[in-house]
Short mmCIF file of N, CA and C in Angstrom, two decimals:
data_model
loop_
_atom_site.label_atom_id
_atom_site.label_comp_id
_atom_site.label_asym_id
_atom_site.label_seq_id
_atom_site.Cartn_x
_atom_site.Cartn_y
_atom_site.Cartn_z
N MET L 1 0.76 -0.96 0.28
CA MET L 1 0.10 -0.32 0.13
C MET L 1 0.78 1.46 0.43
N LYS L 2 2.08 1.30 0.93
CA LYS L 2 2.73 2.29 0.60
C LYS L 2 3.62 3.11 -1.09
N ASN L 3 3.82 1.69 -1.15
CA ASN L 3 4.80 2.22 -2.37
C ASN L 3 3.80 2.38 -4.20
N LYS L 4 2.15 1.75 -3.62
CA LYS L 4 1.71 2.60 -4.05
C LYS L 4 1.32 4.75 -4.12
N SER L 5 1.37 4.76 -3.24
CA SER L 5 0.88 6.17 -2.57
C SER L 5 2.34 7.13 -3.26
N THR L 6 3.21 5.77 -3.17
CA THR L 6 4.98 6.42 -3.26
C THR L 6 4.91 7.28 -5.10
N LEU L 7 4.19 5.90 -5.63
CA LEU L 7 4.21 5.96 -6.78
C LEU L 7 3.44 7.21 -7.35
N THR L 8 2.05 7.06 -6.85
CA THR L 8 0.82 8.06 -7.37
C THR L 8 1.62 9.11 -6.96
N PHE L 9 2.56 10.01 -5.73
CA PHE L 9 2.80 11.48 -5.24
C PHE L 9 4.62 11.67 -6.54
N CYS L 10 4.62 10.73 -6.34
CA CYS L 10 6.18 10.53 -7.64
C CYS L 10 5.77 11.35 -8.80
N THR L 11 3.98 10.40 -9.61
CA THR L 11 4.30 10.39 -10.75
C THR L 11 3.50 12.03 -10.58
N PHE L 12 2.48 12.57 -9.84
CA PHE L 12 2.29 13.66 -9.55
C PHE L 12 3.00 14.69 -9.73
N LEU L 13 4.38 14.57 -9.05
CA LEU L 13 5.44 15.47 -9.01
C LEU L 13 6.31 15.74 -10.67
N PHE L 14 6.35 14.75 -11.05
CA PHE L 14 6.99 14.39 -12.56
C PHE L 14 5.63 15.16 -12.81
N LEU L 15 4.70 15.23 -13.15
CA LEU L 15 3.73 16.19 -14.21
C LEU L 15 3.78 17.47 -13.90
N CYS L 16 4.03 17.84 -12.83
CA CYS L 16 4.14 18.76 -12.52
C CYS L 16 5.38 19.25 -12.96
N CYS L 17 6.81 18.63 -13.11
CA CYS L 17 8.15 19.78 -13.60
C CYS L 17 7.68 19.55 -14.84
N ILE L 18 6.88 18.67 -15.69
CA ILE L 18 6.78 18.64 -16.94
C ILE L 18 5.85 19.62 -17.01
N SER L 19 4.77 20.01 -16.46
CA SER L 19 3.38 21.28 -17.11
C SER L 19 4.91 22.64 -16.60
N LEU L 20 5.43 22.93 -15.43
CA LEU L 20 5.94 24.10 -15.64
C LEU L 20 7.18 24.62 -17.09
N PHE L 21 8.23 23.69 -17.49
CA PHE L 21 8.96 23.42 -18.51
C PHE L 21 8.08 23.42 -19.84
N PHE L 22 7.20 23.39 -19.60
CA PHE L 22 5.99 23.52 -20.66
C PHE L 22 5.12 25.34 -21.70
N SER L 23 4.90 24.96 -20.25
CA SER L 23 3.63 25.43 -19.93
C SER L 23 4.24 27.02 -20.77
N ASN L 24 5.59 27.74 -20.54
CA ASN L 24 5.99 29.23 -20.65
C ASN L 24 5.75 29.20 -22.50
N LYS L 25 5.97 27.86 -23.26
CA LYS L 25 6.10 28.55 -24.57
C LYS L 25 4.76 28.06 -25.55
N ILE L 26 3.86 27.50 -24.32
CA ILE L 26 2.43 27.67 -24.37
C ILE L 26 1.90 28.37 -23.79
N ILE L 27 1.57 29.57 -22.88
CA ILE L 27 0.92 30.47 -23.01
C ILE L 27 1.79 32.51 -23.62
N ALA L 28 3.09 32.01 -23.50
CA ALA L 28 3.56 33.16 -23.94
C ALA L 28 3.57 33.18 -25.49
N GLN L 29 3.62 34.36 -26.33
CA GLN L 29 3.45 35.12 -27.02
C GLN L 29 4.79 35.79 -27.13
N GLU L 30 6.48 35.20 -27.75
CA GLU L 30 7.90 36.34 -27.55
C GLU L 30 7.43 37.03 -26.38
N ASN L 31 7.50 37.19 -25.25
CA ASN L 31 7.20 37.55 -23.92
C ASN L 31 6.57 39.13 -23.78
N GLY L 32 5.58 38.73 -24.09
CA GLY L 32 4.24 39.91 -24.60
C GLY L 32 4.59 40.49 -25.74
N ILE L 33 5.01 40.28 -26.11
CA ILE L 33 5.86 41.49 -27.65
C ILE L 33 4.42 41.16 -29.03
N TYR L 34 3.66 41.74 -29.43
CA TYR L 34 2.85 41.68 -30.47
C TYR L 34 3.10 42.23 -31.57
N GLU L 35 2.73 41.49 -32.54
CA GLU L 35 2.95 42.05 -34.17
C GLU L 35 1.38 42.82 -34.45
N LEU L 36 1.50 44.61 -34.60
CA LEU L 36 0.33 45.08 -35.79
C LEU L 36 0.26 44.18 -36.87
N SER L 37 -1.12 43.12 -37.01
CA SER L 37 -1.18 43.03 -38.10
C SER L 37 -1.94 43.03 -39.39
N ASN L 38 -1.96 43.75 -39.65
CA ASN L 38 -3.21 44.39 -40.75
C ASN L 38 -2.49 45.10 -41.79
N ASN L 39 -2.94 44.60 -42.94
CA ASN L 39 -2.96 45.28 -44.67
C ASN L 39 -2.29 46.61 -44.59
N ASN L 40 -2.92 47.40 -43.37
CA ASN L 40 -2.46 48.91 -43.35
C ASN L 40 -0.59 48.80 -43.24
N PHE L 41 -0.54 47.78 -42.37
CA PHE L 41 0.95 48.23 -42.03
C PHE L 41 1.72 47.00 -42.32
N SER L 42 1.20 46.10 -42.43
CA SER L 42 2.72 44.82 -42.76
C SER L 42 2.38 44.54 -44.47
N LYS L 43 3.25 43.80 -45.52
CA LYS L 43 2.76 43.32 -46.44
C LYS L 43 2.68 41.83 -46.18
N SER L 44 2.22 41.16 -47.35
CA SER L 44 2.31 39.81 -47.11
C SER L 44 2.97 39.06 -46.97
N VAL L 45 4.31 38.62 -46.58
CA VAL L 45 5.33 38.03 -46.91
C VAL L 45 4.91 36.53 -46.29
N ALA L 46 6.08 35.38 -47.41
CA ALA L 46 6.17 34.11 -46.82
C ALA L 46 6.41 33.47 -44.94
N LYS L 47 6.35 32.76 -44.10
CA LYS L 47 6.63 32.87 -43.57
C LYS L 47 7.32 32.63 -43.05
N SER L 48 8.51 32.15 -43.38
CA SER L 48 9.64 31.78 -43.61
C SER L 48 10.68 33.28 -43.40
N GLN L 49 9.67 34.80 -44.57
CA GLN L 49 10.55 35.93 -44.42
C GLN L 49 10.64 36.42 -42.80
N ALA L 50 8.85 36.40 -42.29
CA ALA L 50 8.48 37.59 -42.16
C ALA L 50 9.29 36.64 -40.30
N ASP L 51 9.23 35.08 -40.19
CA ASP L 51 10.20 34.91 -38.87
C ASP L 51 11.38 35.21 -38.65
N ASN L 52 12.37 35.55 -40.13
CA ASN L 52 13.45 36.18 -40.14
C ASN L 52 14.01 37.47 -39.27
N GLY L 53 12.49 38.16 -40.60
CA GLY L 53 12.58 39.70 -39.60
C GLY L 53 11.89 39.66 -38.41
N ARG L 54 11.12 38.94 -37.37
CA ARG L 54 11.02 38.71 -36.32
C ARG L 54 12.10 38.51 -35.45
N SER L 55 13.20 37.56 -35.91
CA SER L 55 14.38 37.12 -35.60
C SER L 55 15.56 39.23 -35.17
N GLU L 56 15.22 39.01 -36.03
CA GLU L 56 16.19 40.74 -36.44
C GLU L 56 16.05 41.54 -35.40
N PHE L 57 14.30 41.44 -35.37
CA PHE L 57 13.85 42.64 -34.54
C PHE L 57 14.53 42.37 -33.32
N ASN L 58 14.20 40.72 -32.82
CA ASN L 58 14.29 40.62 -31.02
C ASN L 58 16.16 41.06 -31.36
N LYS L 59 16.51 40.99 -32.13
CA LYS L 59 18.43 40.87 -31.94
C LYS L 59 18.11 42.64 -31.86
N LEU L 60 17.36 43.33 -32.09
CA LEU L 60 18.06 45.12 -31.95
C LEU L 60 17.27 44.82 -30.46
N VAL L 61 15.97 44.96 -30.56
CA VAL L 61 15.56 45.09 -29.47
C VAL L 61 16.39 44.72 -27.37
N LYS L 62 17.15 43.50 -28.04
CA LYS L 62 17.98 42.91 -26.64
C LYS L 62 19.51 42.89 -27.09
N ASN L 63 20.04 43.55 -28.18
CA ASN L 63 21.46 44.00 -27.82
C ASN L 63 21.60 45.05 -28.02
N LEU L 64 22.93 45.41 -27.78
CA LEU L 64 23.10 46.47 -27.51
C LEU L 64 23.80 47.11 -29.32
N HIS L 65 23.34 48.97 -29.84
CA HIS L 65 23.73 48.86 -30.31
C HIS L 65 24.02 50.70 -29.93
N PRO L 66 24.23 51.04 -30.77
CA PRO L 66 24.06 53.08 -31.06
C PRO L 66 23.40 53.37 -31.03
N THR L 67 23.11 54.16 -29.82
CA THR L 67 21.36 54.17 -29.25
C THR L 67 21.26 55.68 -29.10
N VAL L 68 19.97 56.43 -29.23
CA VAL L 68 19.91 58.05 -29.40
C VAL L 68 18.97 58.04 -28.27
N TYR L 69 18.29 58.38 -27.00
CA TYR L 69 17.60 58.65 -26.39
C TYR L 69 17.31 59.71 -25.73
N VAL L 70 16.15 60.27 -26.39
CA VAL L 70 15.01 61.20 -26.75
C VAL L 70 13.78 61.76 -25.18
N GLY L 71 13.83 62.21 -24.90
CA GLY L 71 12.49 62.64 -23.75
C GLY L 71 12.04 64.07 -23.88
N ASN L 72 10.89 64.80 -24.01
CA ASN L 72 10.10 65.72 -23.85
C ASN L 72 10.68 66.43 -25.09
N GLY L 73 11.30 65.87 -26.05
CA GLY L 73 11.13 66.21 -27.31
C GLY L 73 12.72 66.70 -27.53
N ILE L 74 13.48 66.48 -26.06
CA ILE L 74 14.87 66.70 -26.48
C ILE L 74 16.23 65.93 -26.36
N GLU L 75 17.22 65.54 -27.38
CA GLU L 75 18.33 64.87 -27.06
C GLU L 75 18.67 64.42 -25.89
N LYS L 76 18.78 63.32 -24.74
CA LYS L 76 19.20 63.35 -23.52
C LYS L 76 20.92 62.87 -24.26
N THR L 77 20.46 61.25 -24.00
CA THR L 77 21.81 60.67 -23.88
C THR L 77 22.16 60.11 -25.16
N THR L 78 23.37 59.81 -25.57
CA THR L 78 23.85 58.29 -26.74
C THR L 78 24.33 57.67 -26.25
N TYR L 79 23.71 56.40 -26.52
CA TYR L 79 25.04 55.04 -26.42
C TYR L 79 25.57 54.73 -27.49
N GLY L 80 27.18 54.18 -27.49
CA GLY L 80 27.69 54.08 -28.70
C GLY L 80 28.55 54.66 -29.53
N GLU L 81 29.70 53.93 -30.49
CA GLU L 81 30.49 54.88 -31.27
C GLU L 81 29.35 55.35 -32.80
N GLY L 82 29.50 56.03 -33.22
CA GLY L 82 28.92 56.27 -34.66
C GLY L 82 27.38 56.87 -35.13
N LEU L 83 26.73 56.38 -36.22
CA LEU L 83 25.13 56.70 -36.67
C LEU L 83 25.01 56.01 -35.39
N PRO L 84 23.79 56.20 -35.12
CA PRO L 84 22.92 55.21 -34.12
C PRO L 84 21.91 54.24 -34.71
N ILE L 85 21.88 52.85 -34.50
CA ILE L 85 21.05 52.08 -35.29
C ILE L 85 19.61 51.82 -34.46
N LYS L 86 19.17 53.14 -33.34
CA LYS L 86 18.15 52.47 -32.50
C LYS L 86 17.93 53.61 -31.90
N LEU L 87 16.77 54.53 -31.95
CA LEU L 87 16.37 55.11 -31.16
C LEU L 87 14.79 55.11 -30.29
N THR L 88 15.11 55.53 -29.33
CA THR L 88 14.39 55.72 -28.38
C THR L 88 13.82 56.75 -27.20
N LEU L 89 12.29 57.12 -27.93
CA LEU L 89 11.61 58.18 -27.72
C LEU L 89 10.87 58.05 -25.77
N LYS L 90 11.30 58.26 -24.92
CA LYS L 90 10.78 58.25 -23.04
C LYS L 90 9.49 58.25 -23.20
N ASP L 91 8.66 59.14 -24.18
CA ASP L 91 7.11 59.87 -24.23
C ASP L 91 7.12 60.32 -24.91
N ALA L 92 5.47 60.30 -25.45
CA ALA L 92 5.03 60.86 -26.23
C ALA L 92 5.50 62.09 -27.32
N LYS L 93 5.88 63.52 -26.14
CA LYS L 93 6.35 65.00 -26.47
C LYS L 93 7.11 64.25 -27.64
N SER L 94 8.00 63.60 -27.55
CA SER L 94 9.67 63.14 -28.54
C SER L 94 9.62 62.93 -29.51
N VAL L 95 7.89 62.54 -29.97
CA VAL L 95 7.14 62.17 -31.32
C VAL L 95 8.01 63.10 -31.87
N SER L 96 7.92 64.67 -32.11
CA SER L 96 8.30 65.15 -32.81
C SER L 96 9.79 65.64 -32.75
N ILE L 97 10.21 64.66 -32.37
CA ILE L 97 11.85 65.26 -33.10
C ILE L 97 11.28 64.03 -34.70
N LEU L 98 11.00 63.55 -34.83
CA LEU L 98 11.13 62.22 -35.72
C LEU L 98 10.60 63.29 -37.44
N ASN L 99 10.26 64.95 -36.81
CA ASN L 99 10.17 65.56 -37.80
C ASN L 99 10.50 66.47 -38.81
N SER L 100 12.20 65.77 -37.93
CA SER L 100 13.51 67.37 -37.89
C SER L 100 14.14 67.07 -39.12
N GLY L 101 13.93 65.67 -39.54
CA GLY L 101 14.94 65.53 -40.57
C GLY L 101 16.40 65.55 -40.57
N ASN L 102 16.62 65.24 -39.36
CA ASN L 102 18.09 65.36 -39.18
C ASN L 102 18.95 63.79 -39.53
N PRO L 103 20.13 64.36 -40.34
CA PRO L 103 20.75 63.37 -40.89
C PRO L 103 21.18 62.69 -39.60
N LYS L 104 21.60 62.64 -39.00
CA LYS L 104 22.23 62.04 -37.80
C LYS L 104 20.76 60.44 -37.60
N TYR L 105 20.04 60.80 -37.80
CA TYR L 105 18.58 59.27 -37.87
C TYR L 105 18.72 58.49 -39.15
N ASN L 106 19.28 58.63 -39.71
CA ASN L 106 19.64 58.23 -41.07
C ASN L 106 19.28 56.38 -40.96
N LYS L 107 20.12 55.79 -40.22
CA LYS L 107 20.78 54.68 -40.03
C LYS L 107 19.94 53.76 -39.47
N VAL L 108 18.86 54.29 -38.48
CA VAL L 108 18.29 54.54 -37.28
C VAL L 108 16.99 52.98 -37.92
N GLN L 109 17.46 52.11 -37.70
CA GLN L 109 16.02 50.70 -37.60
C GLN L 109 15.39 50.95 -37.13
N LEU L 110 15.36 50.29 -36.17
CA LEU L 110 13.99 50.37 -34.82
C LEU L 110 13.71 51.67 -33.75
N ILE L 111 13.17 52.51 -33.74
CA ILE L 111 12.37 52.87 -33.40
C ILE L 111 11.19 52.49 -31.76
N THR L 112 11.75 52.82 -30.18
CA THR L 112 11.08 52.92 -29.20
C THR L 112 10.22 53.70 -28.82
N ILE L 113 9.25 53.56 -28.67
CA ILE L 113 8.08 54.82 -28.07
C ILE L 113 7.68 53.62 -26.99
N LYS L 114 7.72 55.10 -25.83
CA LYS L 114 7.07 54.84 -24.97
C LYS L 114 6.46 55.30 -24.16
N LEU L 115 4.57 55.13 -24.08
CA LEU L 115 3.59 55.57 -24.34
C LEU L 115 3.36 55.16 -22.59
N ASN L 116 2.81 56.72 -21.57
CA ASN L 116 2.74 56.59 -20.18
C ASN L 116 1.92 56.37 -19.96
N LYS L 117 0.73 56.97 -20.18
CA LYS L 117 -0.64 57.07 -19.88
C LYS L 117 -1.30 57.33 -20.89
N SER L 118 -2.81 56.81 -21.14
CA SER L 118 -3.56 56.96 -22.93
C SER L 118 -3.59 57.62 -23.27
N SER L 119 -4.13 58.93 -22.15
CA SER L 119 -4.02 60.15 -23.18
C SER L 119 -2.96 60.34 -24.17
N ASP L 120 -1.41 59.38 -24.08
CA ASP L 120 -0.53 60.04 -25.40
C ASP L 120 -0.94 59.20 -26.24
N LEU L 121 -2.05 58.48 -26.46
CA LEU L 121 -2.26 57.56 -28.11
C LEU L 121 -3.32 58.93 -28.30
N ASN L 122 -3.10 60.14 -28.23
CA ASN L 122 -3.85 61.51 -28.47
C ASN L 122 -2.96 61.73 -29.44
N THR L 123 -1.79 61.96 -29.71
CA THR L 123 -0.52 62.29 -29.65
C THR L 123 -0.15 61.63 -31.59
N LYS L 124 -0.71 61.83 -32.96
CA LYS L 124 -0.84 60.61 -33.86
C LYS L 124 1.11 60.55 -34.22
N LEU L 125 0.99 59.16 -34.30
CA LEU L 125 2.72 59.50 -35.22
C LEU L 125 2.62 59.10 -36.75
N ASP L 126 2.74 60.02 -37.66
CA ASP L 126 2.69 60.34 -39.43
C ASP L 126 4.21 59.25 -39.59
N LEU L 127 3.90 58.28 -40.02
CA LEU L 127 5.67 57.31 -40.32
C LEU L 127 5.53 57.60 -41.79
N SER L 128 4.31 57.81 -43.02
CA SER L 128 4.42 57.75 -44.35
C SER L 128 5.07 59.24 -44.89
N SER L 129 4.83 60.57 -44.48
CA SER L 129 5.42 61.16 -44.87
C SER L 129 6.89 61.94 -44.63
N LEU L 130 7.39 60.53 -43.46
CA LEU L 130 8.71 61.06 -43.02
C LEU L 130 9.89 60.44 -43.82
N SER L 131 10.77 62.08 -44.25
CA SER L 131 11.89 61.76 -44.76
C SER L 131 12.78 61.65 -44.03
N GLY L 132 13.90 60.78 -43.97
CA GLY L 132 15.54 60.60 -43.65
C GLY L 132 15.55 59.90 -43.37
N LEU L 133 14.67 58.60 -42.76
CA LEU L 133 14.33 57.67 -42.10
C LEU L 133 14.43 56.01 -43.05
N SER L 134 15.55 56.20 -43.81
CA SER L 134 15.29 55.29 -45.27
C SER L 134 15.53 53.50 -44.65
N GLU L 135 16.43 53.77 -43.57
CA GLU L 135 16.81 52.19 -43.00
C GLU L 135 16.01 51.76 -41.88
N LEU L 136 14.68 52.79 -41.41
CA LEU L 136 13.37 52.21 -40.53
C LEU L 136 13.23 51.15 -41.00
N LYS L 137 12.93 49.87 -40.38
CA LYS L 137 12.30 48.49 -40.00
C LYS L 137 11.41 48.26 -39.55
N TYR L 138 11.51 48.84 -37.87
CA TYR L 138 10.34 48.69 -37.00
C TYR L 138 10.47 50.19 -36.05
N ILE L 139 8.73 49.39 -35.63
CA ILE L 139 8.64 51.04 -34.12
C ILE L 139 8.31 49.03 -33.11
N PHE L 140 9.10 49.68 -32.32
CA PHE L 140 8.06 48.61 -31.09
C PHE L 140 7.79 50.27 -30.19
N ILE L 141 6.14 50.25 -29.53
CA ILE L 141 6.18 50.37 -29.02
C ILE L 141 5.27 50.05 -27.39
N ARG L 142 6.20 50.64 -26.54
CA ARG L 142 5.61 50.03 -25.10
C ARG L 142 4.61 51.08 -24.00
N CYS L 143 3.68 50.69 -24.40
CA CYS L 143 2.76 51.49 -23.13
C CYS L 143 2.48 50.98 -22.23
N ASN L 144 2.46 51.48 -20.11
CA ASN L 144 2.89 51.51 -19.55
C ASN L 144 1.33 51.70 -18.92
N PHE L 145 0.49 51.14 -19.80
CA PHE L 145 -1.21 50.72 -19.04
C PHE L 145 -1.51 50.04 -20.49
N LYS L 146 -3.11 49.72 -19.89
CA LYS L 146 -3.49 48.17 -20.51
C LYS L 146 -4.41 49.03 -22.53
N CYS L 147 -3.15 48.86 -23.47
CA CYS L 147 -3.47 49.13 -24.45
C CYS L 147 -4.00 47.88 -25.61
N THR L 148 -5.14 48.20 -26.47
CA THR L 148 -4.99 47.55 -27.43
C THR L 148 -4.40 47.57 -29.05
N ALA L 149 -5.09 46.48 -29.64
CA ALA L 149 -4.07 46.70 -31.60
C ALA L 149 -5.21 47.73 -32.19
N ASP L 150 -6.42 48.01 -31.58
CA ASP L 150 -6.75 48.73 -32.48
C ASP L 150 -6.56 50.56 -31.72
N GLN L 151 -6.33 50.09 -30.67
CA GLN L 151 -5.86 51.82 -30.50
C GLN L 151 -4.72 52.27 -31.42
N LEU L 152 -3.52 51.78 -31.52
CA LEU L 152 -2.43 52.01 -31.67
C LEU L 152 -2.69 51.68 -32.99
N LYS L 153 -3.53 50.92 -33.38
CA LYS L 153 -3.57 51.35 -35.37
C LYS L 153 -4.11 52.49 -35.47
N THR L 154 -4.64 53.16 -34.16
CA THR L 154 -5.20 55.12 -34.87
C THR L 154 -4.67 55.87 -34.48
N PHE L 155 -3.19 55.58 -33.50
CA PHE L 155 -1.98 56.43 -33.22
C PHE L 155 -1.03 55.97 -33.83
N VAL L 156 -0.65 55.01 -34.63
CA VAL L 156 0.29 55.12 -35.75
C VAL L 156 0.24 55.23 -37.21
N ASN L 157 0.41 55.61 -38.00
CA ASN L 157 -0.23 55.68 -39.90
C ASN L 157 1.51 55.63 -40.17
N ALA L 158 1.57 54.22 -40.75
CA ALA L 158 3.14 54.01 -41.80
C ALA L 158 2.55 53.33 -42.93
N ASN L 159 3.87 53.32 -43.38
CA ASN L 159 3.41 52.50 -44.39
C ASN L 159 3.63 51.48 -44.98
N SER L 160 3.84 50.17 -45.46
CA SER L 160 4.05 48.68 -45.81
C SER L 160 4.68 48.48 -45.32
N VAL L 161 6.48 48.74 -45.32
CA VAL L 161 7.75 48.35 -45.48
C VAL L 161 7.90 48.27 -43.83
N ILE L 162 7.27 49.65 -42.90
CA ILE L 162 8.02 49.42 -41.95
C ILE L 162 6.55 48.09 -40.54
N ARG L 163 7.57 46.71 -40.04
CA ARG L 163 7.03 46.46 -38.76
C ARG L 163 6.91 47.27 -37.58
N ILE L 164 5.13 47.11 -37.19
CA ILE L 164 4.91 47.64 -35.96
C ILE L 164 5.11 46.34 -34.45
N PHE L 165 5.77 46.58 -34.14
CA PHE L 165 5.24 45.75 -32.23
C PHE L 165 5.08 46.32 -31.55
N TYR L 166 4.13 45.79 -30.63
CA TYR L 166 3.75 46.54 -29.51
C TYR L 166 3.98 45.51 -28.19
N ARG L 167 4.01 45.95 -26.64
CA ARG L 167 3.92 45.37 -25.64
C ARG L 167 3.03 46.74 -24.55
N SER L 168 1.99 45.77 -23.85
CA SER L 168 1.16 46.72 -22.61
C SER L 168 1.96 45.95 -21.80
N GLU L 169 2.40 46.89 -20.82
CA GLU L 169 2.81 46.17 -19.71
C GLU L 169 2.60 47.67 -18.17
N THR L 170 1.94 46.64 -17.12
CA THR L 170 1.31 47.76 -16.25
C THR L 170 2.57 46.81 -15.24
N PRO L 171 2.94 48.79 -15.18
CA PRO L 171 4.15 48.83 -13.83
C PRO L 171 3.58 48.65 -12.21
N SER L 172 4.79 48.04 -11.56
CA SER L 172 4.07 47.42 -10.23
C SER L 172 4.58 49.03 -9.41
#
């Protein structure tokens, strides 16, 4: 009788451990980073090309590259040598810097925009008419509040070459 309860306990413990290892793959979608997938933003590409773009996006987001940080519409700090590959806007007011046409931003491939409150969505980001950002491939929007894909689609106007990703997080 004792062996049967021990076997049941060991089986239960084994199943719990297995579920912990595999639940991350089931629940998470790139750790909460989603892509706006609408005909307005992304062209139809083959799955292998889309996956390739996603891995390139992940490398840009997670690795160190020359970066310019902008807050309140003013360039605050710069990281790295050479022309920036990443441009980080710390608030919605900083979106206006994209209209400056600064040749320093010609090599930027990723723009990260941090939205702190829902009223920041009232500021519109129109990338279709910008000049000077010829290398731009990705926009990454970080919402510090609950936001939806529909809200972000009204916030951003982009051409089909630029892929838009977002993350909705609530700070503790």
